[in-house]
PDB file of C-alpha atoms and ligand atoms in Angstrom:
ATOM      1  CA  MET A   7     -23.499  34.066  -6.485  1.00  0.00           C
ATOM      2  CA  ASN A   8     -25.937  35.290  -4.407  1.00  0.00           C
ATOM      3  CA  PRO A   9     -24.849  36.198  -0.530  1.00  0.00           C
ATOM      4  CA  GLN A  10     -28.580  35.161   0.385  1.00  0.00           C
ATOM      5  CA  LEU A  11     -27.334  31.885  -0.701  1.00  0.00           C
ATOM      6  CA  ARG A  12     -25.890  31.551   2.677  1.00  0.00           C
ATOM      7  CA  ASP A  13     -28.946  32.357   5.007  1.00  0.00           C
ATOM      8  CA  THR A  14     -30.637  29.577   2.637  1.00  0.00           C
ATOM      9  CA  LEU A  15     -28.177  27.232   3.775  1.00  0.00           C
ATOM     10  CA  ALA A  16     -28.594  27.773   7.503  1.00  0.00           C
ATOM     11  CA  THR A  17     -32.598  27.173   7.065  1.00  0.00           C
ATOM     12  CA  TYR A  18     -31.973  23.858   5.575  1.00  0.00           C
ATOM     13  CA  LEU A  19     -29.245  23.219   8.316  1.00  0.00           C
ATOM     14  CA  LYS A  20     -31.883  24.108  11.104  1.00  0.00           C
ATOM     15  CA  ASN A  21     -34.581  22.377   9.506  1.00  0.00           C
ATOM     16  CA  ASP A  22     -33.092  18.895   8.616  1.00  0.00           C
ATOM     17  CA  ASN A  23     -31.132  16.794  11.431  1.00  0.00           C
ATOM     18  CA  ASP A  24     -29.560  14.196   9.473  1.00  0.00           C
ATOM     19  CA  PHE A  25     -28.076  16.947   6.548  1.00  0.00           C
ATOM     20  CA  ARG A  26     -26.580  19.167   9.288  1.00  0.00           C
ATOM     21  CA  ALA A  27     -25.218  15.914  11.036  1.00  0.00           C
ATOM     22  CA  ILE A  28     -23.649  14.706   7.696  1.00  0.00           C
ATOM     23  CA  TYR A  29     -22.435  18.576   7.462  1.00  0.00           C
ATOM     24  CA  ASP A  30     -20.634  18.834  10.579  1.00  0.00           C
ATOM     25  CA  TYR A  31     -19.181  15.476  10.231  1.00  0.00           C
ATOM     26  CA  THR A  32     -17.975  16.003   6.586  1.00  0.00           C
ATOM     27  CA  LYS A  33     -16.338  19.487   7.831  1.00  0.00           C
ATOM     28  CA  GLN A  34     -14.512  18.024  10.326  1.00  0.00           C
ATOM     29  CA  ARG A  35     -13.404  14.976   8.304  1.00  0.00           C
ATOM     30  CA  PHE A  36     -12.009  17.505   5.667  1.00  0.00           C
ATOM     31  CA  GLU A  37     -10.317  20.172   7.769  1.00  0.00           C
ATOM     32  CA  VAL A  38      -8.224  17.422   9.058  1.00  0.00           C
ATOM     33  CA  ALA A  39      -7.247  15.859   6.041  1.00  0.00           C
ATOM     34  CA  THR A  40      -4.417  18.692   5.166  1.00  0.00           C
ATOM     35  CA  GLU A  41      -3.224  16.617   2.360  1.00  0.00           C
ATOM     36  CA  LEU A  42      -6.301  17.404   0.346  1.00  0.00           C
ATOM     37  CA  THR A  43      -5.327  20.840  -0.975  1.00  0.00           C
ATOM     38  CA  ALA A  44      -7.873  21.175  -3.335  1.00  0.00           C
ATOM     39  CA  HIS A  45     -10.681  18.961  -2.406  1.00  0.00           C
ATOM     40  CA  ASN A  46     -10.755  20.502   0.964  1.00  0.00           C
ATOM     41  CA  TRP A  47     -13.975  22.129   2.785  1.00  0.00           C
ATOM     42  CA  GLU A  48     -14.098  25.352   0.752  1.00  0.00           C
ATOM     43  CA  HIS A  49     -14.507  23.294  -2.513  1.00  0.00           C
ATOM     44  CA  VAL A  50     -17.456  21.310  -0.647  1.00  0.00           C
ATOM     45  CA  TYR A  51     -19.004  24.781   0.771  1.00  0.00           C
ATOM     46  CA  ARG A  52     -19.108  26.311  -3.051  1.00  0.00           C
ATOM     47  CA  ASP A  53     -20.435  22.782  -4.427  1.00  0.00           C
ATOM     48  CA  VAL A  54     -23.070  23.040  -1.521  1.00  0.00           C
ATOM     49  CA  LEU A  55     -24.407  26.828  -2.585  1.00  0.00           C
ATOM     50  CA  ASN A  56     -24.091  26.060  -6.045  1.00  0.00           C
ATOM     51  CA  SER A  57     -26.476  22.906  -5.225  1.00  0.00           C
ATOM     52  CA  ILE A  58     -29.169  25.080  -3.626  1.00  0.00           C
ATOM     53  CA  VAL A  59     -29.016  27.082  -6.943  1.00  0.00           C
ATOM     54  CA  ILE A  60     -29.135  24.328  -9.311  1.00  0.00           C
ATOM     55  CA  GLY A  61     -31.457  21.831  -7.465  1.00  0.00           C
ATOM     56  CA  GLU A  62     -33.879  24.842  -6.036  1.00  0.00           C
ATOM     57  CA  THR A  63     -34.493  25.843  -9.612  1.00  0.00           C
ATOM     58  CA  GLU A  64     -34.627  22.490 -11.238  1.00  0.00           C
ATOM     59  CA  GLY A  65     -36.944  21.153  -8.242  1.00  0.00           C
ATOM     60  CA  ALA A  66     -34.854  18.668  -7.163  1.00  0.00           C
ATOM     61  CA  ASP A  67     -35.091  16.329  -3.878  1.00  0.00           C
ATOM     62  CA  MET A  68     -32.823  18.577  -1.847  1.00  0.00           C
ATOM     63  CA  SER A  69     -32.846  16.254   1.271  1.00  0.00           C
ATOM     64  CA  VAL A  70     -31.123  14.215  -1.135  1.00  0.00           C
ATOM     65  CA  VAL A  71     -29.009  17.038  -2.949  1.00  0.00           C
ATOM     66  CA  LEU A  72     -27.703  18.501   0.216  1.00  0.00           C
ATOM     67  CA  PRO A  73     -26.229  15.386   1.548  1.00  0.00           C
ATOM     68  CA  ALA A  74     -24.685  13.958  -1.468  1.00  0.00           C
ATOM     69  CA  THR A  75     -23.077  17.411  -2.399  1.00  0.00           C
ATOM     70  CA  VAL A  76     -21.457  17.462   1.212  1.00  0.00           C
ATOM     71  CA  MET A  77     -19.972  13.946   0.671  1.00  0.00           C
ATOM     72  CA  HIS A  78     -19.162  13.937  -3.035  1.00  0.00           C
ATOM     73  CA  ASP A  79     -15.784  13.967  -2.376  1.00  0.00           C
ATOM     74  CA  ILE A  80     -14.987  11.608   0.526  1.00  0.00           C
ATOM     75  CA  GLY A  81     -13.575   8.967  -1.841  1.00  0.00           C
ATOM     76  CA  PHE A  82     -10.584  11.355  -1.591  1.00  0.00           C
ATOM     77  CA  LEU A  83     -10.784  10.750   2.181  1.00  0.00           C
ATOM     78  CA  TYR A  84     -10.130   6.711   1.634  1.00  0.00           C
ATOM     79  CA  GLY A  85      -7.074   7.549  -0.584  1.00  0.00           C
ATOM     80  CA  ALA A  86      -8.906   7.209  -3.700  1.00  0.00           C
ATOM     81  CA  VAL A  87      -6.808   9.037  -6.687  1.00  0.00           C
ATOM     82  CA  GLY A  88      -8.899  11.074  -9.113  1.00  0.00           C
ATOM     83  CA  PRO A  89     -10.656   9.252 -11.907  1.00  0.00           C
ATOM     84  CA  THR A  90     -11.949   6.346  -8.869  1.00  0.00           C
ATOM     85  CA  HIS A  91     -12.824   8.772  -6.347  1.00  0.00           C
ATOM     86  CA  GLY A  92     -16.359   8.820  -7.140  1.00  0.00           C
ATOM     87  CA  ALA A  93     -16.812   4.953  -7.105  1.00  0.00           C
ATOM     88  CA  VAL A  94     -14.834   4.518  -3.675  1.00  0.00           C
ATOM     89  CA  GLY A  95     -16.659   7.478  -2.452  1.00  0.00           C
ATOM     90  CA  ALA A  96     -20.088   5.291  -3.251  1.00  0.00           C
ATOM     91  CA  GLU A  97     -18.881   2.000  -2.136  1.00  0.00           C
ATOM     92  CA  ARG A  98     -17.325   3.442   1.448  1.00  0.00           C
ATOM     93  CA  LEU A  99     -20.718   5.308   1.616  1.00  0.00           C
ATOM     94  CA  VAL A 100     -22.204   3.238   4.358  1.00  0.00           C
ATOM     95  CA  GLU A 101     -19.062   2.694   6.363  1.00  0.00           C
ATOM     96  CA  TYR A 102     -18.386   6.499   6.623  1.00  0.00           C
ATOM     97  CA  LEU A 103     -21.998   7.256   7.752  1.00  0.00           C
ATOM     98  CA  GLN A 104     -21.633   4.745  10.278  1.00  0.00           C
ATOM     99  CA  ALA A 105     -18.336   6.256  11.710  1.00  0.00           C
ATOM    100  CA  GLY A 106     -20.090   9.372  11.956  1.00  0.00           C
ATOM    101  CA  LYS A 107     -22.641   7.599  13.591  1.00  0.00           C
ATOM    102  CA  ILE A 108     -25.506   8.966  11.085  1.00  0.00           C
ATOM    103  CA  THR A 109     -28.757   6.536  10.332  1.00  0.00           C
ATOM    104  CA  LEU A 110     -30.459   7.165   6.915  1.00  0.00           C
ATOM    105  CA  SER A 111     -33.229   5.012   4.965  1.00  0.00           C
ATOM    106  CA  GLU A 112     -31.636   2.216   2.689  1.00  0.00           C
ATOM    107  CA  ALA A 113     -33.307   4.267  -0.039  1.00  0.00           C
ATOM    108  CA  LYS A 114     -31.801   7.411   0.754  1.00  0.00           C
ATOM    109  CA  VAL A 115     -28.207   6.036   1.215  1.00  0.00           C
ATOM    110  CA  ASN A 116     -28.610   3.880  -2.207  1.00  0.00           C
ATOM    111  CA  HIS A 117     -29.645   7.404  -3.747  1.00  0.00           C
ATOM    112  CA  ILE A 118     -26.837   9.364  -2.563  1.00  0.00           C
ATOM    113  CA  ALA A 119     -24.271   6.637  -3.460  1.00  0.00           C
ATOM    114  CA  ASP A 120     -25.395   7.139  -6.996  1.00  0.00           C
ATOM    115  CA  CYS A 121     -24.815  10.942  -6.873  1.00  0.00           C
ATOM    116  CA  LEU A 122     -21.464  10.390  -5.580  1.00  0.00           C
ATOM    117  CA  ARG A 123     -20.632   7.723  -8.415  1.00  0.00           C
ATOM    118  CA  THR A 124     -21.743   9.529 -11.077  1.00  0.00           C
ATOM    119  CA  HIS A 125     -20.627  12.827 -10.258  1.00  0.00           C
ATOM    120  CA  LYS A 126     -17.948  13.734 -12.446  1.00  0.00           C
ATOM    121  CA  GLY A 127     -20.597  13.653 -14.947  1.00  0.00           C
ATOM    122  CA  SER A 128     -18.829  14.789 -18.824  1.00  0.00           C
ATOM    123  CA  MET A 129     -15.044  14.988 -17.058  1.00  0.00           C
ATOM    124  CA  HIS A 130     -15.463  10.904 -17.151  1.00  0.00           C
ATOM    125  CA  GLY A 131     -18.038   9.788 -19.202  1.00  0.00           C
ATOM    126  CA  GLU A 132     -20.321   9.255 -16.485  1.00  0.00           C
ATOM    127  CA  VAL A 133     -24.248   9.733 -16.807  1.00  0.00           C
ATOM    128  CA  PRO A 134     -25.760  10.676 -13.870  1.00  0.00           C
ATOM    129  CA  GLY A 135     -29.604   8.252 -13.934  1.00  0.00           C
ATOM    130  CA  THR A 136     -31.773  10.857 -11.266  1.00  0.00           C
ATOM    131  CA  LEU A 137     -32.371  14.421 -11.314  1.00  0.00           C
ATOM    132  CA  GLU A 138     -30.594  14.669  -7.890  1.00  0.00           C
ATOM    133  CA  ALA A 139     -27.511  13.326  -9.672  1.00  0.00           C
ATOM    134  CA  LYS A 140     -27.594  15.609 -12.331  1.00  0.00           C
ATOM    135  CA  VAL A 141     -27.578  18.216  -9.678  1.00  0.00           C
ATOM    136  CA  VAL A 142     -24.821  17.114  -7.747  1.00  0.00           C
ATOM    137  CA  SER A 143     -22.650  16.737 -10.802  1.00  0.00           C
ATOM    138  CA  ASP A 144     -23.482  20.352 -12.105  1.00  0.00           C
ATOM    139  CA  ALA A 145     -23.023  21.752  -8.820  1.00  0.00           C
ATOM    140  CA  ASP A 146     -19.066  20.207  -9.149  1.00  0.00           C
ATOM    141  CA  MET A 147     -19.009  21.562 -12.939  1.00  0.00           C
ATOM    142  CA  LEU A 148     -19.585  24.686 -11.806  1.00  0.00           C
ATOM    143  CA  GLU A 149     -15.869  24.476  -9.989  1.00  0.00           C
ATOM    144  CA  LYS A 150     -14.234  24.131 -13.919  1.00  0.00           C
ATOM    145  CA  PHE A 151     -15.706  27.575 -15.059  1.00  0.00           C
ATOM    146  CA  GLY A 152     -15.014  31.221 -14.980  1.00  0.00           C
ATOM    147  CA  PRO A 153     -12.081  32.509 -12.274  1.00  0.00           C
ATOM    148  CA  ILE A 154     -13.238  30.144  -9.714  1.00  0.00           C
ATOM    149  CA  GLY A 155     -12.828  27.015 -11.880  1.00  0.00           C
ATOM    150  CA  LEU A 156      -9.393  28.458 -13.302  1.00  0.00           C
ATOM    151  CA  TYR A 157      -8.275  28.797  -9.830  1.00  0.00           C
ATOM    152  CA  GLN A 158      -9.875  25.715  -8.391  1.00  0.00           C
ATOM    153  CA  THR A 159      -8.209  23.482 -11.305  1.00  0.00           C
ATOM    154  CA  ILE A 160      -4.881  24.683 -10.826  1.00  0.00           C
ATOM    155  CA  ARG A 161      -4.938  23.364  -6.919  1.00  0.00           C
ATOM    156  CA  THR A 162      -6.397  20.451  -8.173  1.00  0.00           C
ATOM    157  CA  TYR A 163      -3.578  19.505 -10.407  1.00  0.00           C
ATOM    158  CA  THR A 164      -1.500  20.762  -7.907  1.00  0.00           C
ATOM    159  CA  GLU A 165      -2.976  17.994  -5.368  1.00  0.00           C
ATOM    160  CA  PHE A 166      -2.656  15.339  -8.200  1.00  0.00           C
ATOM    161  CA  ASN A 167       1.314  16.704  -8.551  1.00  0.00           C
ATOM    162  CA  TYR A 168       0.588  17.051 -12.563  1.00  0.00           C
ATOM    163  CA  PRO A 169       3.551  18.798 -14.700  1.00  0.00           C
ATOM    164  CA  ALA A 170       3.173  21.772 -16.406  1.00  0.00           C
ATOM    165  CA  ALA A 171       2.563  19.868 -20.130  1.00  0.00           C
ATOM    166  CA  LYS A 172      -0.147  17.855 -18.488  1.00  0.00           C
ATOM    167  CA  VAL A 173      -1.973  20.909 -16.892  1.00  0.00           C
ATOM    168  CA  ILE A 174      -1.910  23.060 -20.142  1.00  0.00           C
ATOM    169  CA  GLU A 175      -3.470  19.693 -21.866  1.00  0.00           C
ATOM    170  CA  ARG A 176      -6.100  19.030 -19.606  1.00  0.00           C
ATOM    171  CA  LEU A 177      -7.012  22.689 -19.403  1.00  0.00           C
ATOM    172  CA  ASN A 178      -7.178  22.840 -23.172  1.00  0.00           C
ATOM    173  CA  ALA A 179      -9.694  20.169 -23.110  1.00  0.00           C
ATOM    174  CA  PHE A 180     -12.426  22.265 -20.769  1.00  0.00           C
ATOM    175  CA  GLY A 181     -14.201  23.550 -23.944  1.00  0.00           C
ATOM    176  CA  SER A 182     -16.177  19.718 -24.616  1.00  0.00           C
ATOM    177  CA  LEU A 183     -17.089  20.033 -20.982  1.00  0.00           C
ATOM    178  CA  SER A 184     -21.113  20.046 -20.444  1.00  0.00           C
ATOM    179  CA  CYS A 185     -23.558  20.355 -17.576  1.00  0.00           C
ATOM    180  CA  GLN A 186     -26.847  18.120 -17.118  1.00  0.00           C
ATOM    181  CA  THR A 187     -29.433  20.400 -16.012  1.00  0.00           C
ATOM    182  CA  ALA A 188     -30.540  23.819 -18.274  1.00  0.00           C
ATOM    183  CA  THR A 189     -29.576  25.681 -15.358  1.00  0.00           C
ATOM    184  CA  GLY A 190     -26.135  24.318 -14.547  1.00  0.00           C
ATOM    185  CA  ARG A 191     -26.207  25.097 -18.659  1.00  0.00           C
ATOM    186  CA  ARG A 192     -27.004  28.742 -18.180  1.00  0.00           C
ATOM    187  CA  LEU A 193     -24.771  29.379 -15.143  1.00  0.00           C
ATOM    188  CA  ILE A 194     -21.764  28.440 -16.619  1.00  0.00           C
ATOM    189  CA  GLU A 195     -22.617  30.357 -20.343  1.00  0.00           C
ATOM    190  CA  GLY A 196     -19.468  31.911 -21.583  1.00  0.00           C
ATOM    191  CA  GLN A 197     -17.373  31.025 -18.694  1.00  0.00           C
ATOM    192  CA  VAL A 198     -14.874  28.316 -20.470  1.00  0.00           C
ATOM    193  CA  GLU A 199     -13.262  31.167 -22.473  1.00  0.00           C
ATOM    194  CA  VAL A 200     -11.676  32.741 -19.255  1.00  0.00           C
ATOM    195  CA  VAL A 201     -10.238  28.597 -18.671  1.00  0.00           C
ATOM    196  CA  ILE A 202      -9.350  28.628 -22.499  1.00  0.00           C
ATOM    197  CA  GLU A 203      -7.681  31.840 -22.921  1.00  0.00           C
ATOM    198  CA  PHE A 204      -5.985  31.407 -20.098  1.00  0.00           C
ATOM    199  CA  ALA A 205      -4.428  27.775 -21.330  1.00  0.00           C
ATOM    200  CA  ARG A 206      -3.736  29.222 -24.590  1.00  0.00           C
ATOM    201  CA  GLN A 207      -1.713  31.897 -23.171  1.00  0.00           C
ATOM    202  CA  LEU A 208       0.329  29.715 -20.698  1.00  0.00           C
ATOM    203  CA  SER A 209       1.169  26.969 -23.807  1.00  0.00           C
ATOM    204  CA  ILE A 210       2.702  29.842 -25.206  1.00  0.00           C
ATOM    205  CA  ALA A 211       4.576  31.210 -22.281  1.00  0.00           C
ATOM    206  CA  TYR A 212       5.537  28.042 -21.176  1.00  0.00           C
ATOM    207  CA  GLU A 213       7.115  26.910 -24.499  1.00  0.00           C
ATOM    208  CA  PRO A 214      10.985  27.946 -23.557  1.00  0.00           C
ATOM    209  CA  TYR A 215      10.572  26.288 -20.324  1.00  0.00           C
ATOM    210  CA  TYR A 216      10.448  22.206 -21.248  1.00  0.00           C
ATOM    211  CA  GLU A 217      13.476  20.584 -20.233  1.00  0.00           C
ATOM    212  CA  GLU A 218      15.062  18.681 -23.083  1.00  0.00           C
ATOM    213  CA  LYS A 219      14.692  14.690 -23.091  1.00  0.00           C
ATOM    214  CA  ALA A 220      18.027  13.005 -21.984  1.00  0.00           C
TER     215      ALA A 220
HETATM  216 FE1  LIG B 324     -15.139  15.209  -7.119  1.00  0.00          FE
HETATM  217 FE1  LIG B 325     -15.416  17.871  -5.989  1.00  0.00          FE
END
């Protein structure tokens, strides 16, 4: 990832007061939610940088993409579990913004809510309807590929308390994941192999350690 992205993010934060308010408030909310060991601010921050690369290349409306990416996992702040967290985040968005004393137009709130609702994309069979929702989904999908994808996925399945067999089964299925935009597809090219190869080796190494069922 290009180190200049941090400067690009600083410029967006300087020029867009709504985005800065959302960024600061969300950072504060995730930093105190210490039970979210995978869906934490570090994850959100990486997604934001990913969304700049994908969103700018795709010509998306960054005034929607950036706040939506920052808030894409707020469902977890309301106790949602894996499969429902996008929908819960979308449902709680208005109350979340009110709690942060942030006012956006109704059209923008609805557009961002759609991005939250469908951000799992091919992972949960969701179909993002707008370019901005596709960008948010792809920025998050990059977190499943390559070395960072492997690192983040292990953290995620630890947060969910998955047993080893389920971790191996899930990692093995990553070959079927896909992105929504051409830029996302280009960025994940050749990157799933890291995860699949690890899953294959872990599957072999773990075999002697499965406990006999009583
Ligand atoms: Fe998510
Ligand atoms: Fe996420």
